[in-house]
mmCIF file of C-alpha atoms in Angstrom:
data_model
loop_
_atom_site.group_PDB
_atom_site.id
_atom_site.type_symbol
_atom_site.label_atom_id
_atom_site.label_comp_id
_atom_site.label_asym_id
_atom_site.label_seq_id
_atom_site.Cartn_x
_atom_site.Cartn_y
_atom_site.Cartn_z
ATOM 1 C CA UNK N 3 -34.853 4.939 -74.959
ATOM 2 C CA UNK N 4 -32.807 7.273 -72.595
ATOM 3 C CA UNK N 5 -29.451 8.609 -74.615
ATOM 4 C CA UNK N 6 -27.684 9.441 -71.469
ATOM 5 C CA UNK N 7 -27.105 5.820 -71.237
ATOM 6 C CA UNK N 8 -25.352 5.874 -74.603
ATOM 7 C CA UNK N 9 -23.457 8.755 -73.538
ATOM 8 C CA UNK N 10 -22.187 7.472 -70.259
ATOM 9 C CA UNK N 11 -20.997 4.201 -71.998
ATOM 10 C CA UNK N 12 -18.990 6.778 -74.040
ATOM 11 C CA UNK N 13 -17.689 8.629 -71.323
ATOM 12 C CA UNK N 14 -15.749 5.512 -70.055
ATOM 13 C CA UNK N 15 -13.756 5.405 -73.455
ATOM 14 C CA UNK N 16 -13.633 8.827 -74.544
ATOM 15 C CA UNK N 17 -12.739 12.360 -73.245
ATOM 16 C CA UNK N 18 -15.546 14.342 -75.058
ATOM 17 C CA UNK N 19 -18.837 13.282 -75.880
ATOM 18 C CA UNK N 20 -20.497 15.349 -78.228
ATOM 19 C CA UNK N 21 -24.366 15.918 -78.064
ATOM 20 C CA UNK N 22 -25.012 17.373 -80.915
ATOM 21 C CA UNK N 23 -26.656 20.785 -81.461
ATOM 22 C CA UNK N 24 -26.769 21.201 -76.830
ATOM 23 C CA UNK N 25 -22.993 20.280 -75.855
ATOM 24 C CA UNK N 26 -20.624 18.192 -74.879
ATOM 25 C CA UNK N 27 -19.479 16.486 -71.945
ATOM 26 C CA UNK N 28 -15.568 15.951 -70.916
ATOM 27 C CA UNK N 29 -14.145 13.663 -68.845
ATOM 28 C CA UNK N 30 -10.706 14.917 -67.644
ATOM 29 C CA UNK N 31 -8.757 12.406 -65.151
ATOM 30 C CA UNK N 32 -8.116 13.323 -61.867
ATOM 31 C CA UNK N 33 -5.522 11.799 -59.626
ATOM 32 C CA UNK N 34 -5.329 9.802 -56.735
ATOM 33 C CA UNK N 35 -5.147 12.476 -53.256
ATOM 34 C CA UNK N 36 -5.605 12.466 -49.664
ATOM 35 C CA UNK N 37 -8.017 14.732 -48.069
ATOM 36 C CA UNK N 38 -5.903 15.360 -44.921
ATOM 37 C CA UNK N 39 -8.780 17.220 -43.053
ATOM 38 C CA UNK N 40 -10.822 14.070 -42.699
ATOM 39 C CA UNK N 41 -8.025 11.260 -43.471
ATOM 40 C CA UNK N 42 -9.561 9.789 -46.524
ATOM 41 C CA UNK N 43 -8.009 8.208 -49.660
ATOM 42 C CA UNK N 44 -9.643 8.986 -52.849
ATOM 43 C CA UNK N 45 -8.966 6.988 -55.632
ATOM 44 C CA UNK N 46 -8.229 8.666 -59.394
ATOM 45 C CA UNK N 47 -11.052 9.063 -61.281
ATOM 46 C CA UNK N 48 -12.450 11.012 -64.312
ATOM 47 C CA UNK N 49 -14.106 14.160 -63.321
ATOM 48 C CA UNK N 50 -16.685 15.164 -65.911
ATOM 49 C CA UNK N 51 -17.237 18.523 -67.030
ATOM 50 C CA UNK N 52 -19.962 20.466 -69.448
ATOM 51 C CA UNK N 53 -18.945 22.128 -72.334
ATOM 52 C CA UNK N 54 -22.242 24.126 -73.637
ATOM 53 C CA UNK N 55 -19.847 25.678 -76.527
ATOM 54 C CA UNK N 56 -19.149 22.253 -78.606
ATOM 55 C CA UNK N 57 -22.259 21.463 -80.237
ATOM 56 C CA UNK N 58 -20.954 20.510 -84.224
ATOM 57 C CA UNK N 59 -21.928 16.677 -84.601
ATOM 58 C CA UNK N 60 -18.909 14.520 -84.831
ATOM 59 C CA UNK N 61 -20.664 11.279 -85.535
ATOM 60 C CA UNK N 62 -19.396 9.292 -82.918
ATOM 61 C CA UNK N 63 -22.883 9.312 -80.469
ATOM 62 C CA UNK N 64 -24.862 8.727 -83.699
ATOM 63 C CA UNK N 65 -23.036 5.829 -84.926
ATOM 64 C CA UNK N 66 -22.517 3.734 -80.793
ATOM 65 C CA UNK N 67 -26.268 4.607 -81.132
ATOM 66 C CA UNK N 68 -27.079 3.127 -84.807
ATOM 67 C CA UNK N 69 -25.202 0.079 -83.792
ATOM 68 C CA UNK N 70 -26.287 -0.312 -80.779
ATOM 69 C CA UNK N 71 -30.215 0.000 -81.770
ATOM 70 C CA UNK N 72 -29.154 -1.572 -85.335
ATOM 71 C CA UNK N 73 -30.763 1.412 -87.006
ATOM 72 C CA UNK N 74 -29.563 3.560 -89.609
ATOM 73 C CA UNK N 75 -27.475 6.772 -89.209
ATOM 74 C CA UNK N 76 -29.777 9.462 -90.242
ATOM 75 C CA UNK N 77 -32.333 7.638 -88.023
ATOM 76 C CA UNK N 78 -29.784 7.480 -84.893
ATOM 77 C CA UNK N 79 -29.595 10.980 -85.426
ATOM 78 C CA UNK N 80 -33.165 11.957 -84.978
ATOM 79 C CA UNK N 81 -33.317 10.305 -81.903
ATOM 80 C CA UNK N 82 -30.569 12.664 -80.340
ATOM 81 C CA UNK N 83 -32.467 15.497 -82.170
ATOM 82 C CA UNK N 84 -35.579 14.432 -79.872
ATOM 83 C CA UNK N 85 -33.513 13.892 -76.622
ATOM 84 C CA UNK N 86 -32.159 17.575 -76.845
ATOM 85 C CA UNK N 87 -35.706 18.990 -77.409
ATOM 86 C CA UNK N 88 -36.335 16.712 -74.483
ATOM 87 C CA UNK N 89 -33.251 18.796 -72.663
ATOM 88 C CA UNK N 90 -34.535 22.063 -73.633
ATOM 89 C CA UNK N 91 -38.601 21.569 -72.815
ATOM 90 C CA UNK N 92 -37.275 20.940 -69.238
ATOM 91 C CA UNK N 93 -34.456 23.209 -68.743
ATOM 92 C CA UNK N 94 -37.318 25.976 -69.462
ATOM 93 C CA UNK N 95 -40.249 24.431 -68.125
ATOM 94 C CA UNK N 96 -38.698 23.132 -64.416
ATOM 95 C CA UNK N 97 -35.456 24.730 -64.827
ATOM 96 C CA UNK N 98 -33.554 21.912 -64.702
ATOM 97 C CA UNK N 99 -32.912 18.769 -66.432
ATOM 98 C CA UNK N 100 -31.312 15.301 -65.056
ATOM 99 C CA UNK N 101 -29.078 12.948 -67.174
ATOM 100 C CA UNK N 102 -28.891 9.821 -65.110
ATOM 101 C CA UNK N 103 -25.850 8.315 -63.401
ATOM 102 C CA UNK N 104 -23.818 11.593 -65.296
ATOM 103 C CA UNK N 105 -24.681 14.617 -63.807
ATOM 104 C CA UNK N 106 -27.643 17.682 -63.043
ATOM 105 C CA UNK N 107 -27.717 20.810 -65.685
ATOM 106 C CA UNK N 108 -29.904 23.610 -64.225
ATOM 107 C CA UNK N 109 -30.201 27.420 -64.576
ATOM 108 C CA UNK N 110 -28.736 29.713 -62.282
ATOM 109 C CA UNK N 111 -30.432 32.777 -60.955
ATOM 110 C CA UNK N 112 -28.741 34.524 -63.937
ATOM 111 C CA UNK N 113 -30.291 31.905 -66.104
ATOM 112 C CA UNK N 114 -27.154 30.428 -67.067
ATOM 113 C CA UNK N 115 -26.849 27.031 -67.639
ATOM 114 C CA UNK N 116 -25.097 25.131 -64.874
ATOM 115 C CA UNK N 117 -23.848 21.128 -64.610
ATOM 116 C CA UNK N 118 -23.358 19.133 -61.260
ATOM 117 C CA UNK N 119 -21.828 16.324 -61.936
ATOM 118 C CA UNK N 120 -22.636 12.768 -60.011
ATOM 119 C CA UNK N 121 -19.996 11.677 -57.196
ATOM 120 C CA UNK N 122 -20.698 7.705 -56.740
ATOM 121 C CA UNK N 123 -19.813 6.680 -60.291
ATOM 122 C CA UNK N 124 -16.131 6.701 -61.552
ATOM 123 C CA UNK N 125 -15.711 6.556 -65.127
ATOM 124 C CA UNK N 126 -11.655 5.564 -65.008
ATOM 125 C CA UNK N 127 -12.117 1.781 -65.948
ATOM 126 C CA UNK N 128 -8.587 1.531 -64.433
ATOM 127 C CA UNK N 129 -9.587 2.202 -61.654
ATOM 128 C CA UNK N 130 -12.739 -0.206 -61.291
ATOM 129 C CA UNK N 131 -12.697 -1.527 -58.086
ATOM 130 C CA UNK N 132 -11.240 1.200 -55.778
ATOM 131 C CA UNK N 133 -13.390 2.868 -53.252
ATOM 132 C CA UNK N 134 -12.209 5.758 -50.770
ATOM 133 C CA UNK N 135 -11.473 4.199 -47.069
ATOM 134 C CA UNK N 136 -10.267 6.621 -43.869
ATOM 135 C CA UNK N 137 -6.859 6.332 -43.102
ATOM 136 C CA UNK N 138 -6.250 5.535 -39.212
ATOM 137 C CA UNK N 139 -3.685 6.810 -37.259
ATOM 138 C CA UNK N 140 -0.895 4.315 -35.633
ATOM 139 C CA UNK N 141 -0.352 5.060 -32.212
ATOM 140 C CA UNK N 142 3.153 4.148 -31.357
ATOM 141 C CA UNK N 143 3.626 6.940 -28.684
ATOM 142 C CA UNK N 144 0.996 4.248 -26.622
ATOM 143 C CA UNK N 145 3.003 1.427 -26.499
ATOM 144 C CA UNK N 146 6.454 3.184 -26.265
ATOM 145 C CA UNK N 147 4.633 4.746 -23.073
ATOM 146 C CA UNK N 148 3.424 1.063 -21.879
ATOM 147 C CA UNK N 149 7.383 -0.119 -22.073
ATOM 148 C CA UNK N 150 8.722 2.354 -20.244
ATOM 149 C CA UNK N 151 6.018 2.067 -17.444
ATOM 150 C CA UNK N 152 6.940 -1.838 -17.261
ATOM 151 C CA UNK N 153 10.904 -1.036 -17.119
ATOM 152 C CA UNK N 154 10.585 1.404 -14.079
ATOM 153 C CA UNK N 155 8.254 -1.475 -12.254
ATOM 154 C CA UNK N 156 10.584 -4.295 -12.748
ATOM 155 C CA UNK N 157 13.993 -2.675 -11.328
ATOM 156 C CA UNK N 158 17.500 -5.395 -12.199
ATOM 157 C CA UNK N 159 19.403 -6.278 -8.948
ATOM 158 C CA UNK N 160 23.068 -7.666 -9.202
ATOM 159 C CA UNK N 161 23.791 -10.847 -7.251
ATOM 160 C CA UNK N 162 27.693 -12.137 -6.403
ATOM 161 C CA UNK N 163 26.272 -14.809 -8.896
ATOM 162 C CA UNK N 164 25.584 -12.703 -11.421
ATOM 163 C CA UNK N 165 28.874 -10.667 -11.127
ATOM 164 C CA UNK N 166 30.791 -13.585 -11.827
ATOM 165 C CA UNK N 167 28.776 -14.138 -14.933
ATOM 166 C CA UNK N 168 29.532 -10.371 -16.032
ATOM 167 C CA UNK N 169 33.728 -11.026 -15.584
ATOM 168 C CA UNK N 170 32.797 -13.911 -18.210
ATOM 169 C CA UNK N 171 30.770 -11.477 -20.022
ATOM 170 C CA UNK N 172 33.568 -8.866 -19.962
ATOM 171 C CA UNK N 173 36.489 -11.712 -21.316
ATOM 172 C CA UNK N 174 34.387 -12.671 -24.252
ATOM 173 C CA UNK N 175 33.596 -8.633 -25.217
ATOM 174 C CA UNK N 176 37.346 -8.656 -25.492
ATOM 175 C CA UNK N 177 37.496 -11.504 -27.614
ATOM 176 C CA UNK N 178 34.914 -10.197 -29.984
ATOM 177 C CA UNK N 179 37.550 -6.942 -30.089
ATOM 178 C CA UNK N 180 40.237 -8.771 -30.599
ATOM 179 C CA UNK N 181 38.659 -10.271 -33.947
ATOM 180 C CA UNK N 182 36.801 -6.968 -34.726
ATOM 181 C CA UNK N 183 40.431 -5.782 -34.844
ATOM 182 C CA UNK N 184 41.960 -8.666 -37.041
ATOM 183 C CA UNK N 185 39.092 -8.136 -39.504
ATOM 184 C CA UNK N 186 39.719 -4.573 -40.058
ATOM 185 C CA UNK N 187 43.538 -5.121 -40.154
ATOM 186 C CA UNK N 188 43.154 -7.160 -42.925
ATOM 187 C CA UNK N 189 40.275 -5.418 -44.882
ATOM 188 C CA UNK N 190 42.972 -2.779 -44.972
ATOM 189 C CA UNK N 191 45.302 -5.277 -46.227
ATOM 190 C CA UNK N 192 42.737 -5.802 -48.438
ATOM 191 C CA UNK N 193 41.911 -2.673 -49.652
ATOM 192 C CA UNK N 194 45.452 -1.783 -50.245
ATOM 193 C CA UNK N 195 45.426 -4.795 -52.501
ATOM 194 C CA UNK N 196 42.721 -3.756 -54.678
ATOM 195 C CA UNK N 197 43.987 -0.525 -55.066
ATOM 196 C CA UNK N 198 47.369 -1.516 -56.505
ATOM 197 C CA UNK N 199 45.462 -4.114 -58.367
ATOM 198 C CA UNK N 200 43.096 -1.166 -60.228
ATOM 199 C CA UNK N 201 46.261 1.049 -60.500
ATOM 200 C CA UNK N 202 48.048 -1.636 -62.682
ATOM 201 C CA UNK N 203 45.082 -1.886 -64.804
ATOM 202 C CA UNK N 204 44.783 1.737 -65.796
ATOM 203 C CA UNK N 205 48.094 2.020 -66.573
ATOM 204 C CA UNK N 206 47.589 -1.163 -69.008
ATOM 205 C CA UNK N 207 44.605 0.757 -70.575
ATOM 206 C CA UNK N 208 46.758 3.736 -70.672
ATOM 207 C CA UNK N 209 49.474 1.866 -72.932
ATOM 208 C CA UNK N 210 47.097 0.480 -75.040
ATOM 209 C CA UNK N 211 45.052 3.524 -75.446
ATOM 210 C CA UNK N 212 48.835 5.029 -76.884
ATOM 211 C CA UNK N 213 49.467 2.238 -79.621
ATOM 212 C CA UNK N 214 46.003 2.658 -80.760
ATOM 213 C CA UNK N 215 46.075 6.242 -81.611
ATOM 214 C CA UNK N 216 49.783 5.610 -83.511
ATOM 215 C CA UNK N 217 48.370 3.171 -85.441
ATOM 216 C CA UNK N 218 47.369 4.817 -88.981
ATOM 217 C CA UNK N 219 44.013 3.036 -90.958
ATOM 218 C CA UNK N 220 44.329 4.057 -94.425
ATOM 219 C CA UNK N 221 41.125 3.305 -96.438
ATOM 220 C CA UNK N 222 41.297 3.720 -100.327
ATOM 221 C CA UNK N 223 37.995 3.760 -101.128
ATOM 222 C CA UNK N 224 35.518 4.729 -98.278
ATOM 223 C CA UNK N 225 32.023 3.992 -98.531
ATOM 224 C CA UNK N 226 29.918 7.133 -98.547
ATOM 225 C CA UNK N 227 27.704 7.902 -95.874
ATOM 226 C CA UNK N 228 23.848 6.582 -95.735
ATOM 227 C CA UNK N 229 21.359 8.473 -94.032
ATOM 228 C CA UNK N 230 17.793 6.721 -93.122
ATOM 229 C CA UNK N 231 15.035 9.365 -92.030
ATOM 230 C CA UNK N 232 12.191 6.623 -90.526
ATOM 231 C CA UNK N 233 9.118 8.557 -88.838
ATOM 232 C CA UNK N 234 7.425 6.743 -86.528
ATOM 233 C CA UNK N 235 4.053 8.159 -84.835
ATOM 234 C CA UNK N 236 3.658 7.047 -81.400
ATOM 235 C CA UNK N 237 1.296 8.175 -78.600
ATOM 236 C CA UNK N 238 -1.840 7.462 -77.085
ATOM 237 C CA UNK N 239 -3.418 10.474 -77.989
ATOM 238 C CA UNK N 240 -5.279 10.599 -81.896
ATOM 239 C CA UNK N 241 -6.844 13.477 -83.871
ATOM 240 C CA UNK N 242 -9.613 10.990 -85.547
ATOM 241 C CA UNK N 243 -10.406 12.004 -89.197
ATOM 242 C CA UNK N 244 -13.690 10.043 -88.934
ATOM 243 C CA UNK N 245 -14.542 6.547 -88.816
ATOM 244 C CA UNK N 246 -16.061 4.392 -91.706
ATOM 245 C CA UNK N 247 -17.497 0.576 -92.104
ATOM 246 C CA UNK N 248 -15.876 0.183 -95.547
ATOM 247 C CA UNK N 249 -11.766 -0.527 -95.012
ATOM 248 C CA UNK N 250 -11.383 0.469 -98.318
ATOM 249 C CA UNK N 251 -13.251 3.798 -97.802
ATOM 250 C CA UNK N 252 -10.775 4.378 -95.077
ATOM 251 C CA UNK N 253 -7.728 4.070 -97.096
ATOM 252 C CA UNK N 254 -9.493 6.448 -99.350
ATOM 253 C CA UNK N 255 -9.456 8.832 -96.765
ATOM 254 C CA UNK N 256 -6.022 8.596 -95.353
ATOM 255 C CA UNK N 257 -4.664 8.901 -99.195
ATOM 256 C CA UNK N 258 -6.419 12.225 -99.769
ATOM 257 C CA UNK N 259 -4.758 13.676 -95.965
ATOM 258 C CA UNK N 260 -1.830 12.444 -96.912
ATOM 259 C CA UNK N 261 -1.956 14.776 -100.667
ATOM 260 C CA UNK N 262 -2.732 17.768 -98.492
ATOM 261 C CA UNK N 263 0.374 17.141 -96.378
ATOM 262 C CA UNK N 264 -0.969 15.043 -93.338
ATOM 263 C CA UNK N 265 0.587 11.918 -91.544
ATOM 264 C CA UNK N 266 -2.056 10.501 -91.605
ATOM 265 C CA UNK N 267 -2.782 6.832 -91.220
ATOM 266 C CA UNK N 268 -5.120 4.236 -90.254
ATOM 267 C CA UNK N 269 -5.698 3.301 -86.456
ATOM 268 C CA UNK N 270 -7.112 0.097 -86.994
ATOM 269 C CA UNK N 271 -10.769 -1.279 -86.525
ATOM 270 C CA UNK N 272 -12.343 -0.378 -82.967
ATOM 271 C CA UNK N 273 -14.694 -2.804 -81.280
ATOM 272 C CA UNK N 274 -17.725 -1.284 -83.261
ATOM 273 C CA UNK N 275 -15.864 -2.264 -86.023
ATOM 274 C CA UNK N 276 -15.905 1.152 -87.898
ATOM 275 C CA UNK N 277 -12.128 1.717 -89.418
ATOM 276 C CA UNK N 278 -10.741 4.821 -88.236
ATOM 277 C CA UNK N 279 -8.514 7.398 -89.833
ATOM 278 C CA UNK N 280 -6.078 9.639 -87.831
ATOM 279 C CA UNK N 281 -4.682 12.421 -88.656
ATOM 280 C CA UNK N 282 -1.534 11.999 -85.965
ATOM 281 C CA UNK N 283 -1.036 10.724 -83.288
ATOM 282 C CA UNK N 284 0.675 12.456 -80.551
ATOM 283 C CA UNK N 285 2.726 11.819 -77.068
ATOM 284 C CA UNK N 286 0.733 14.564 -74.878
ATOM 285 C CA UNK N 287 -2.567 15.680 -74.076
ATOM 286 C CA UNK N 288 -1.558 19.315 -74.869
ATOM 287 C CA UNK N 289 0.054 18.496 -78.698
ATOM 288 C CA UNK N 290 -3.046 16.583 -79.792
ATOM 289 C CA UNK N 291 -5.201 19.713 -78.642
ATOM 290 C CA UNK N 292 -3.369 21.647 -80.555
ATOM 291 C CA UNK N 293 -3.601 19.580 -83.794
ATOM 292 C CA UNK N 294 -7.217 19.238 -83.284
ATOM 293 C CA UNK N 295 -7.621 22.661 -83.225
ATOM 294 C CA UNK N 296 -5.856 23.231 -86.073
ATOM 295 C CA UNK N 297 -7.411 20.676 -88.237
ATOM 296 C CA UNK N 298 -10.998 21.430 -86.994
ATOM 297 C CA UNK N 299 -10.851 24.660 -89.240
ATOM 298 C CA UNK N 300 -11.331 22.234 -92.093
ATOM 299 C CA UNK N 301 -13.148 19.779 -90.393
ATOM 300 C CA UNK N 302 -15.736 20.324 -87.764
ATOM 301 C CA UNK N 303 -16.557 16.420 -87.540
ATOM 302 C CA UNK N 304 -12.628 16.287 -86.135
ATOM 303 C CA UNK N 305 -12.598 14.528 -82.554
ATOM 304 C CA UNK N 306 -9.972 13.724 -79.898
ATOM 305 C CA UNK N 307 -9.771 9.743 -79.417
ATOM 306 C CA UNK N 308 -7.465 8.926 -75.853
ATOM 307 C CA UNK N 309 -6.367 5.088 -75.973
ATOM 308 C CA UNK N 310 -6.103 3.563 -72.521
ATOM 309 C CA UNK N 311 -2.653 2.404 -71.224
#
């Protein structure tokens, strides 16, 4: 069983990836640019990073891999503890160590660890599909060229014939004048029309503007003012609690954030169909880092979960 498999399965859903006790990979979208050295169009994409400081299990390789296998847990887990021995025997025995269709980690003549990640897959499901293509150039210089050439080649001559036509040509210019000139004559008629018409109507709205504020509204008893605070968390972006198979050990969970003075609050069931618990959610990228932060001095297992538009 290779576990890079699991992980890159994870990387299409989730920004980190934790492996536990070696470190964890981040996927960080990138977005769509032209390289304007070689004219190509690169679609946006996820470019994945390694993070060799994150190494505190969050549970969330151990449990795609218990129900993926249909094993337990603790078992999942000893399978991951394997793999990163796995990591480690070949970082030090061949200096390098490949995690297929994800990336390269090697040492470095300093012998510090180093990750290259793969460029031919694209872990942005949105953009499934997309390839980069080389933009071509459209020559219209060419053909403006091509005209110009034909128009010296093929000189006009004037015949009496064609003369005659050209008086007839003239007479119906000056018709077209002629009615160019009655239109504008009377879109100024027009216009003079609509503006009287909008003066008039201010100074009705002026009038009645006037007998409003003389009119006096007397109210005996008013009704006293009510004031409705309603807190709604919205956002893509969720500091995840943890995740558990048991709905009711979920609500469990969001009660006792919520008595330490968290909003916290259930996301729902995810496709695994482990309930998870949030602790917010949050708008931007840069608040929910800061709330995960925060919380993970209380709780390591504390991971960033980035719905999909």
């Amino acid at each position: 069983m290779n576990i890079s498999n699991y992980i890159q399965d994870l990387l299409y859903r989730y920004e980190c990836v934790v492996l536990p006790g070696f470190g964890a990979f981040l996927a960080q979208k990138q977005s769509a640019f032209i390289d304007e050295n070689s004219n190509e169009f690169f679609p946006p994409k996820k470019v994945i990073s390694f993070n060799r400081q994150l190494i505190k299990n969050d549970g969330l390789l151990a449990n795609y891999i218990a129900e993926v296998e249909n094993v337990k847990y603790q078992t999942a887990n000893n399978m991951i503890q394997e793999y990163v021995y796995d990591l480690e025997s070949s970082l030090q025995n061949a200096s390098k160590a490949r995690l297929e269709n994800i990336g390269e980690l090697y040492l470095d003549s300093e012998d510090k660890l180093q990750f290259e990640p793969v460029t031919n897959v694209n872990f942005l499901t949105q953009s499934f599909g997309l390839d980069t293509y080389k933009a071509l150039p459209v020559n219209r210089e060419v053909y403006k060229q091509q005209v110009s050439e034909l128009e010296e080649k093929a000189p006009i001559t004037f015949t009496p014939e064609s003369k005659r036509s050209s008086v007839w040509k003239y007479a119906a210019i000056g018709l077209i004048a002629l009615g160019v000139s009655s239109f504008a004559g009377l879109n100024i008629y027009s216009s003079q029309v609509t503006k009287h018409n909008i003066a008039e109507q201010q100074e009705a709205e002026t009038q009645l503007q006037e007998q409003i504020q003389q009119a006096t509204f007397v109210i005996d008893n008013p009704l006293p003012a009510v004031t409705f605070e309603v807190e709604k968390q919205s956002g893509n972006y969720h500091v995840v609690a943890g995740a558990f198979r048991v709905e009711e050990n979920a609500q469990t969970k969001v009660d006792e954030l919520k008595a330490e003075g968290f909003k916290a609050r259930l996301l729902g069931a995810n496709k695994y169909g482990l309930h998870q618990v949030v602790y917010s959610s949050h708008q931007t990228r840069r608040e929910a880092i800061n709330k995960l932060y925060a919380v993970k001095k209380t709780n390591d297992a504390a991971w960033l979960l980035v719905q999909e538009l």
